[in-house]
Amino acid sequence: MAATLTTGAPRFAHQSEAELARILDFYGVAWRYEPDLFPISWNADGVVVESFAPDFYLPEIDIYLELTTLKQTLVRKKNRKLRWLRQLYPEVRVKLFYARDFRALMVKYGRLDFLADVAAMNGNGPLNGR
């Protein structure tokens, strides 16, 4: 059973999440930021020791979105959490956006400047020699 996390204005963990929220707003897609927390691991006493909170929930199409644009070293950890989530909550639909998916989205919407800024924030240096 998921717990509700956020209410009120969201405080995004990363600029890529804020940018995705702006795109969703532009197209009139309803969303909520980290609305639910899903326990995925418990200790022997039944205490939750690990949880997963997908970044966005799109209520009109009943799907969660998780972005992995920050550090690609975290992708393996997120993939593992997502596997557990899918085993424990098969009714929950989650789409994992990898860095390449986010790049394609930014290219599609002409946000190369933002993409360069995100790459710099991630320690990958500016794109196109900027």
XYZ file of N, CA and C in Angstrom, residues 9-124:
348
model
N 2.722 23.120 -3.289
C 3.650 23.340 -4.399
C 4.858 22.416 -4.287
N 5.243 21.794 -5.407
C 6.361 20.855 -5.347
C 7.713 21.556 -5.251
N 8.651 20.915 -4.598
C 10.056 21.337 -4.586
C 10.802 20.246 -5.331
N 11.118 20.535 -6.598
C 11.734 19.520 -7.435
C 13.161 19.223 -6.989
N 13.529 17.959 -7.069
C 14.873 17.535 -6.682
C 15.900 17.914 -7.737
N 15.464 18.103 -8.991
C 16.392 18.384 -10.085
C 15.688 19.259 -11.115
N 16.480 20.069 -11.810
C 15.925 20.957 -12.833
C 15.216 20.191 -13.945
N 15.659 18.979 -14.231
C 15.010 18.192 -15.290
C 13.558 17.875 -14.910
N 13.309 17.679 -13.635
C 11.933 17.425 -13.192
C 11.076 18.681 -13.366
N 11.633 19.839 -13.039
C 10.899 21.099 -13.227
C 10.620 21.336 -14.711
N 11.579 21.005 -15.556
C 11.384 21.185 -17.000
C 10.292 20.257 -17.522
N 10.286 19.013 -17.072
C 9.224 18.091 -17.480
C 7.866 18.601 -17.005
N 7.809 19.151 -15.800
C 6.548 19.713 -15.280
C 6.069 20.859 -16.176
N 7.009 21.711 -16.642
C 6.621 22.811 -17.537
C 6.052 22.280 -18.850
N 6.659 21.229 -19.393
C 6.155 20.632 -20.638
C 4.761 20.048 -20.414
N 4.588 19.343 -19.312
C 3.274 18.764 -19.015
C 2.232 19.873 -18.853
N 2.604 20.948 -18.157
C 1.691 22.086 -17.990
C 1.331 22.704 -19.339
N 2.337 22.878 -20.194
C 2.112 23.495 -21.507
C 1.058 22.718 -22.297
N 1.110 21.396 -22.196
C 0.164 20.561 -22.945
C -1.090 20.222 -22.138
N -1.239 20.822 -20.989
C -2.449 20.626 -20.202
C -2.588 19.236 -19.607
N -1.456 18.587 -19.371
C -1.478 17.243 -18.790
C -1.439 17.384 -17.264
N -2.449 16.856 -16.614
C -2.493 16.894 -15.147
C -1.391 16.005 -14.583
N -0.731 16.492 -13.527
C 0.338 15.706 -12.901
C 0.416 16.044 -11.417
N 1.032 15.142 -10.688
C 1.349 15.359 -9.276
C 2.790 14.924 -9.079
N 3.515 15.675 -8.251
C 4.928 15.382 -8.023
C 5.095 14.501 -6.784
N 5.740 13.375 -6.973
C 6.014 12.409 -5.901
C 4.831 12.255 -4.945
N 3.685 11.878 -5.488
C 2.502 11.820 -4.618
C 2.454 10.590 -3.718
N 3.138 9.528 -4.106
C 3.010 8.274 -3.357
C 4.367 7.653 -3.071
N 4.443 6.985 -1.944
C 5.650 6.276 -1.527
C 5.296 4.794 -1.393
N 6.000 3.962 -2.136
C 5.723 2.530 -2.124
C 6.814 1.788 -1.345
N 6.498 1.193 -0.220
C 7.483 0.364 0.479
C 7.860 -0.834 -0.399
N 9.163 -1.133 -0.485
C 9.592 -2.263 -1.321
C 10.466 -3.258 -0.570
N 10.879 -2.910 0.661
C 11.712 -3.838 1.428
C 11.462 -3.626 2.920
N 11.413 -4.724 3.667
C 11.148 -4.677 5.097
C 12.195 -5.511 5.819
N 12.488 -5.168 7.070
C 13.397 -6.006 7.855
C 12.593 -7.124 8.527
N 13.253 -7.938 9.329
C 12.607 -9.093 9.959
C 11.494 -8.688 10.916
N 11.554 -7.448 11.421
C 10.513 -6.958 12.336
C 9.336 -6.325 11.590
N 9.416 -6.333 10.271
C 8.331 -5.763 9.478
C 8.435 -4.256 9.276
N 9.576 -3.677 9.635
C 9.782 -2.233 9.461
C 10.280 -1.967 8.039
N 9.683 -0.988 7.388
C 10.092 -0.632 6.029
C 11.531 -0.122 6.055
N 12.375 -0.713 5.222
C 13.770 -0.278 5.149
C 14.108 0.343 3.795
N 13.226 0.179 2.823
C 13.473 0.774 1.505
C 12.131 1.040 0.835
N 12.065 2.217 0.191
C 10.832 2.615 -0.497
C 11.180 3.208 -1.850
N 10.148 3.404 -2.645
C 10.326 3.997 -3.969
C 9.198 4.986 -4.184
N 9.567 6.228 -4.530
C 8.597 7.292 -4.793
C 8.816 7.802 -6.212
N 8.057 7.315 -7.182
C 8.217 7.818 -8.558
C 8.018 9.330 -8.598
N 8.730 9.988 -9.523
C 8.747 11.456 -9.582
C 7.381 12.066 -9.873
N 6.671 11.529 -10.847
C 5.403 12.113 -11.272
C 4.317 11.049 -11.337
N 3.096 11.515 -11.122
C 1.922 10.670 -11.373
C 1.007 11.453 -12.309
N 0.600 10.806 -13.405
C -0.320 11.410 -14.365
C -1.680 10.753 -14.172
N -2.569 11.392 -13.389
C -3.823 10.728 -12.998
C -4.771 10.439 -14.157
N -4.726 11.259 -15.222
C -5.660 11.043 -16.339
C -5.363 9.766 -17.103
N -4.120 9.314 -17.062
C -3.782 8.056 -17.734
C -3.243 7.012 -16.755
N -3.318 7.324 -15.463
C -2.960 6.381 -14.396
C -1.580 5.754 -14.617
N -0.569 6.624 -14.705
C 0.799 6.125 -14.860
C 1.758 7.026 -14.074
N 2.794 6.403 -13.528
C 3.861 7.130 -12.844
C 5.031 7.281 -13.806
N 5.783 8.387 -13.648
C 7.004 8.622 -14.419
C 8.168 8.781 -13.452
N 9.282 8.164 -13.782
C 10.500 8.323 -13.001
C 11.600 8.772 -13.943
N 12.289 9.875 -13.598
C 13.392 10.385 -14.410
C 14.718 9.930 -13.824
N 15.644 9.569 -14.696
C 16.981 9.178 -14.242
C 18.025 10.025 -14.938
N 17.809 11.329 -14.970
C 18.723 12.206 -15.696
C 19.867 12.713 -14.839
N 19.809 12.549 -13.548
C 20.859 13.071 -12.678
C 22.168 12.323 -12.873
N 22.335 11.230 -12.210
C 23.574 10.460 -12.283
C 23.251 9.076 -12.834
N 23.866 8.767 -13.947
C 23.587 7.470 -14.550
C 24.098 6.327 -13.678
N 24.959 6.627 -12.704
C 25.407 5.577 -11.783
C 24.256 5.089 -10.905
N 23.198 5.903 -10.819
C 22.043 5.516 -10.009
C 21.037 4.676 -10.785
N 21.250 4.517 -12.093
C 20.283 3.807 -12.929
C 20.097 2.369 -12.457
N 21.209 1.687 -12.135
C 21.095 0.292 -11.685
C 20.229 0.205 -10.427
N 20.447 1.138 -9.493
C 19.665 1.147 -8.251
C 18.184 1.412 -8.540
N 17.913 2.359 -9.447
C 16.516 2.647 -9.782
C 15.871 1.477 -10.508
N 16.626 0.832 -11.393
C 16.080 -0.340 -12.091
C 15.725 -1.441 -11.101
N 16.595 -1.633 -10.102
C 16.308 -2.662 -9.078
C 15.047 -2.305 -8.293
N 14.943 -1.044 -7.888
C 13.748 -0.624 -7.149
C 12.494 -0.784 -8.005
N 12.615 -0.453 -9.276
C 11.464 -0.578 -10.168
C 11.048 -2.041 -10.341
N 12.037 -2.948 -10.407
C 11.698 -4.385 -10.493
C 10.923 -4.824 -9.265
N 11.365 -4.396 -8.073
C 10.654 -4.753 -6.836
C 9.257 -4.165 -6.814
N 9.164 -2.901 -7.234
C 7.847 -2.248 -7.262
C 6.886 -3.030 -8.146
N 7.366 -3.425 -9.325
C 6.493 -4.153 -10.264
C 6.103 -5.530 -9.742
N 6.994 -6.157 -8.967
C 6.647 -7.462 -8.385
C 5.632 -7.319 -7.253
N 5.838 -6.281 -6.427
C 4.977 -6.112 -5.255
C 3.650 -5.430 -5.565
N 3.667 -4.566 -6.592
C 2.471 -3.792 -6.945
C 2.223 -3.911 -8.446
N 1.841 -5.089 -8.927
C 1.713 -5.277 -10.384
C 0.653 -4.383 -11.023
N -0.250 -3.831 -10.236
C -1.290 -2.961 -10.786
C -0.776 -1.532 -11.032
N 0.406 -1.206 -10.503
C 0.975 0.136 -10.645
C 1.803 0.202 -11.925
N 1.476 1.188 -12.772
C 2.201 1.371 -14.037
C 3.229 2.487 -13.866
N 4.494 2.184 -14.205
C 5.583 3.159 -14.080
C 6.400 3.140 -15.362
N 6.688 4.338 -15.888
C 7.566 4.487 -17.046
C 8.850 5.140 -16.562
N 9.975 4.475 -16.792
C 11.272 5.007 -16.407
C 11.854 5.766 -17.586
N 12.134 7.061 -17.397
C 12.750 7.889 -18.419
C 14.256 7.906 -18.164
N 15.006 7.327 -19.073
C 16.462 7.367 -18.983
C 16.948 8.707 -19.520
N 18.236 8.979 -19.323
C 18.827 10.233 -19.803
C 18.598 10.385 -21.300
N 18.736 9.298 -22.060
C 18.545 9.382 -23.518
C 17.094 9.754 -23.864
N 16.129 9.282 -23.091
C 14.723 9.639 -23.319
C 14.504 11.129 -23.063
N 15.115 11.618 -21.966
C 14.966 13.027 -21.627
C 15.648 13.904 -22.678
N 16.837 13.473 -23.140
C 17.527 14.233 -24.204
C 16.652 14.315 -25.440
N 16.045 13.202 -25.837
C 15.185 13.187 -27.025
C 14.004 14.140 -26.842
N 13.459 14.184 -25.646
C 12.343 15.085 -25.355
C 12.783 16.544 -25.463
N 13.962 16.865 -24.927
C 14.454 18.236 -24.983
C 14.775 18.640 -26.422
N 15.320 17.727 -27.198
C 15.601 18.017 -28.614
C 14.290 18.257 -29.345
N 13.305 17.415 -29.100
C 12.005 17.554 -29.758
C 11.378 18.913 -29.474
N 11.540 19.413 -28.243
C 10.917 20.679 -27.876
C 11.883 21.854 -27.962
N 13.015 21.654 -28.665
C 13.936 22.754 -28.925
C 14.602 23.313 -27.690
N 14.838 22.486 -26.696
C 15.440 22.949 -25.441
C 16.894 22.516 -25.330
N 17.650 22.743 -26.393
C 19.063 22.368 -26.376
C 19.835 23.158 -25.315
N 19.430 24.421 -25.084
C 20.096 25.218 -24.056
C 19.911 24.584 -22.678
N 18.712 24.124 -22.400
C 18.448 23.478 -21.115
C 19.229 22.171 -21.013
N 19.282 21.429 -22.118
C 20.012 20.167 -22.148
C 21.492 20.392 -21.831
N 22.069 21.462 -22.364
C 23.470 21.784 -22.080
C 23.658 22.103 -20.606
N 22.705 22.828 -20.037
C 22.795 23.161 -18.614
C 22.710 21.909 -17.743
N 21.815 20.990 -18.098
C 21.674 19.745 -17.328
C 22.950 18.922 -17.440
N 23.527 18.859 -18.641
C 24.770 18.104 -18.825
C 25.873 18.700 -17.964
N 25.948 20.017 -17.910
C 26.966 20.673 -17.090
C 26.739 20.381 -15.605
N 25.467 20.411 -15.166
C 25.154 20.127 -13.761
C 25.537 18.705 -13.384
N 25.456 17.803 -14.369
C 25.775 16.399 -14.112
C 27.260 16.105 -14.273
N 28.040 17.146 -14.510
C 29.476 16.964 -14.642
C 29.907 16.445 -15.988
N 29.031 16.539 -16.986
C 29.355 16.066 -18.325
C 29.813 17.190 -19.240
